[in-house]
PDB file of C-alpha atoms in Angstrom:
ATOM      1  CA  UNK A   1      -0.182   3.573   7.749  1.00 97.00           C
ATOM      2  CA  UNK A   2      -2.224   1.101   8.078  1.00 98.00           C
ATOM      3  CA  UNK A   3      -6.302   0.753   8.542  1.00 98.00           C
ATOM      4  CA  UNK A   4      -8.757  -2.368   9.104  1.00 98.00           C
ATOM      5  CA  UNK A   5     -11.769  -2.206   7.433  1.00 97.00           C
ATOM      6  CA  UNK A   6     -14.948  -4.172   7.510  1.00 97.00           C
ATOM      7  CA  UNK A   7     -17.977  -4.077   4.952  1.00 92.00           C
ATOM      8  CA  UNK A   8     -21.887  -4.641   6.082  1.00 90.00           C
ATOM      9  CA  UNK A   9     -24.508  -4.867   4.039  1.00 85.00           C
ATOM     10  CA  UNK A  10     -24.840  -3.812   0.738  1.00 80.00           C
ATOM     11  CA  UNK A  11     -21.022  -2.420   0.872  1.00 82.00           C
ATOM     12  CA  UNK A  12     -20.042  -6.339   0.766  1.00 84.00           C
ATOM     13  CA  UNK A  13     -21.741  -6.836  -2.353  1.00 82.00           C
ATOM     14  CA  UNK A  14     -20.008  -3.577  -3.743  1.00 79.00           C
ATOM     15  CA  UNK A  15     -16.778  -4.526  -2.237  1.00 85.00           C
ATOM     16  CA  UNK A  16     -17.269  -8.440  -2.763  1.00 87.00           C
ATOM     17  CA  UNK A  17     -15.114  -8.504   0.363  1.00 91.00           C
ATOM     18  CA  UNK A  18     -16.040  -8.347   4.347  1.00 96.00           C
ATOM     19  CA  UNK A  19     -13.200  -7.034   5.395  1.00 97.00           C
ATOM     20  CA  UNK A  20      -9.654  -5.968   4.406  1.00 97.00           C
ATOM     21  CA  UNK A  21      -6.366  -4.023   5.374  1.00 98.00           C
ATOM     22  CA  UNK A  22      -5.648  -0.453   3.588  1.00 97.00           C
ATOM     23  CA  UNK A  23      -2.818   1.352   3.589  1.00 98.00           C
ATOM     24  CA  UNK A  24      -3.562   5.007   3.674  1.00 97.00           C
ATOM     25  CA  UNK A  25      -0.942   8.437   3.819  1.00 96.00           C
ATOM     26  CA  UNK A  26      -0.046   9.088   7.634  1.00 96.00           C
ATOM     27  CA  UNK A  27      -2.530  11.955   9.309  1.00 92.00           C
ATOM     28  CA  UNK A  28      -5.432  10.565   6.573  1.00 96.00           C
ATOM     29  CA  UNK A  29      -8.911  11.314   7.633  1.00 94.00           C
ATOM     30  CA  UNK A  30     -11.897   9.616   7.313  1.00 91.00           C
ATOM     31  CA  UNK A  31     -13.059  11.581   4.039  1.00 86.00           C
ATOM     32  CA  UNK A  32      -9.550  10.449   2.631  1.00 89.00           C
ATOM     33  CA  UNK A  33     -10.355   6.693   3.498  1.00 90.00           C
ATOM     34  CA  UNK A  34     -13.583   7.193   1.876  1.00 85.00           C
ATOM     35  CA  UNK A  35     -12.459   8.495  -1.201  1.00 82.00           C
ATOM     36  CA  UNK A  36      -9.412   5.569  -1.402  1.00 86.00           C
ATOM     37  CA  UNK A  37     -12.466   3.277  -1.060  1.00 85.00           C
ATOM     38  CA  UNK A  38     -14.435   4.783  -3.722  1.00 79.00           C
ATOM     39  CA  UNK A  39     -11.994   4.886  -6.619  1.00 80.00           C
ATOM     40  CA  UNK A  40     -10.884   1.594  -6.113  1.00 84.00           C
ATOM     41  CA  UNK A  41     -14.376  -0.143  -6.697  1.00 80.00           C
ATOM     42  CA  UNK A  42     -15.501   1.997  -8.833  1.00 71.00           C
ATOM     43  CA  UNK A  43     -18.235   3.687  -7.038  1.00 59.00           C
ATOM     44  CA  UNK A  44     -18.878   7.387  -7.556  1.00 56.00           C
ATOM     45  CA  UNK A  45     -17.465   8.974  -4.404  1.00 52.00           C
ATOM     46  CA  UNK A  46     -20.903  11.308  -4.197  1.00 51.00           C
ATOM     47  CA  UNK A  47     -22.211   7.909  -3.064  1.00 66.00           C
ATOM     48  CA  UNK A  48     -20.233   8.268  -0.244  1.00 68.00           C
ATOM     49  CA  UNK A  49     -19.561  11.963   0.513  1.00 63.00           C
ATOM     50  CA  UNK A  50     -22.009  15.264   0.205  1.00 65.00           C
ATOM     51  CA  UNK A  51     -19.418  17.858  -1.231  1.00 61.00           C
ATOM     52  CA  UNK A  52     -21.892  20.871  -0.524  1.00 65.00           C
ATOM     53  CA  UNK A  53     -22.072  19.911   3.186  1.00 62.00           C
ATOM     54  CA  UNK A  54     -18.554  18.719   3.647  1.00 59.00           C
ATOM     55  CA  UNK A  55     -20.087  15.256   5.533  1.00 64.00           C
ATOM     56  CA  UNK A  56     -20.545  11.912   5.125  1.00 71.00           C
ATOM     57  CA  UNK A  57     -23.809  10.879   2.937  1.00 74.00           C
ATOM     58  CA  UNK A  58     -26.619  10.310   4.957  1.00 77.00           C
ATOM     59  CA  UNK A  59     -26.901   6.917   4.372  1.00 80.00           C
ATOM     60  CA  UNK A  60     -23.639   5.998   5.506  1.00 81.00           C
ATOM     61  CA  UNK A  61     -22.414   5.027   9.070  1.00 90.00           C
ATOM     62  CA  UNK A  62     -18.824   4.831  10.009  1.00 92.00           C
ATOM     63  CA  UNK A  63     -17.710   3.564  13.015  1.00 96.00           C
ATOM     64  CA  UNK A  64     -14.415   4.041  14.231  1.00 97.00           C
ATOM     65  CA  UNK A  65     -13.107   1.677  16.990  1.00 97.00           C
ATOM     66  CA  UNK A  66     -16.853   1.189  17.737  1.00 96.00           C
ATOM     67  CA  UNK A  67     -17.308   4.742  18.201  1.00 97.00           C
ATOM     68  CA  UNK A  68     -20.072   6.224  15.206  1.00 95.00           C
ATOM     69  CA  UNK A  69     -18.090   9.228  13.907  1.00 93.00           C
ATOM     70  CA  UNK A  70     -19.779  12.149  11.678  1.00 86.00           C
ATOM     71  CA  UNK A  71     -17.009  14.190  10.798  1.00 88.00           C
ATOM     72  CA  UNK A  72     -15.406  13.208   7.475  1.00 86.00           C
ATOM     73  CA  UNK A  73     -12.170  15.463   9.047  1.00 91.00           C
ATOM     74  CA  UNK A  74     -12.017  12.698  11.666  1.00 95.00           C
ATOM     75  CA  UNK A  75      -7.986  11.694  11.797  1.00 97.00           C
ATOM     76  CA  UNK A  76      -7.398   7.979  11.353  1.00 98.00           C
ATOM     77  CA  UNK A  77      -4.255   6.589  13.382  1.00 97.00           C
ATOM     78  CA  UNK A  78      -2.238   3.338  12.788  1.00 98.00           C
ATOM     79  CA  UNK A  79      -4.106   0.059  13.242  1.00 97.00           C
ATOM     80  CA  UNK A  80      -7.873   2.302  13.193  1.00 98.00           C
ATOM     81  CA  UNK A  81     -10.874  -0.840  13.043  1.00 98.00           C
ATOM     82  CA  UNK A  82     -13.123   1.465  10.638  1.00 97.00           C
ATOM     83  CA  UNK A  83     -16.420  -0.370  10.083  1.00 97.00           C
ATOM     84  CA  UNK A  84     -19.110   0.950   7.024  1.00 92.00           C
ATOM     85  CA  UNK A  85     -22.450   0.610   6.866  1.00 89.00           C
ATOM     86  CA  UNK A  86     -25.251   1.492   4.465  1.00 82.00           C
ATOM     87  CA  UNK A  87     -28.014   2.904   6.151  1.00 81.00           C
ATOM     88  CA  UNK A  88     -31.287   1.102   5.809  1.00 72.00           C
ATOM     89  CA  UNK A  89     -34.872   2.307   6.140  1.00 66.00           C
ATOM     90  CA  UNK A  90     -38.063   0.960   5.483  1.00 58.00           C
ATOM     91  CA  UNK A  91     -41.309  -0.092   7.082  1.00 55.00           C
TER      92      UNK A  91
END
């Protein structure tokens, strides 16, 4: 199936793209996304995912369909808008 994504911040630069179309294995969840992401631009998926806690990395927000989603079990669906975001922080 079939998944929209779009890149902000920082993840553009890592990407080099804004958005883009990725096919992923029917019943994938998020964590599954995140991973396809990962190995194909060569970031270390720990960037992306804390294995001890079984989440998303803190300083990642993933919408889904506009809706911020936590759970790295969240099941994608045909035609899913997933949008990434690195966190930032600062004063």
């Amino acid at each position: 199936m079939q998944v929209h994504v779009k890149y902000f911040n920082i993840l553009q630069e890592v990407t080099g793209k804004k958005e883009e179309i990725l096919d992923v294995e029917d019943n994938a969840d998020l964590a599954a996304l995140i991973a396809l992401i990962a190995g194909k631009y060569g970031e270390s998926e720990m960037a992306f995912f804390d294995r001890e806690k079984r989440s998303l990395a803190a300083h990642i927000r993933v919408f889904v369909d506009k809706k911020l989603v936590y759970n790295p079990e969240y099941k994608l669906y045909e035609g899913a808008q997933v949008a990434l975001f690195f966190a930032v922080v600062g004063g």
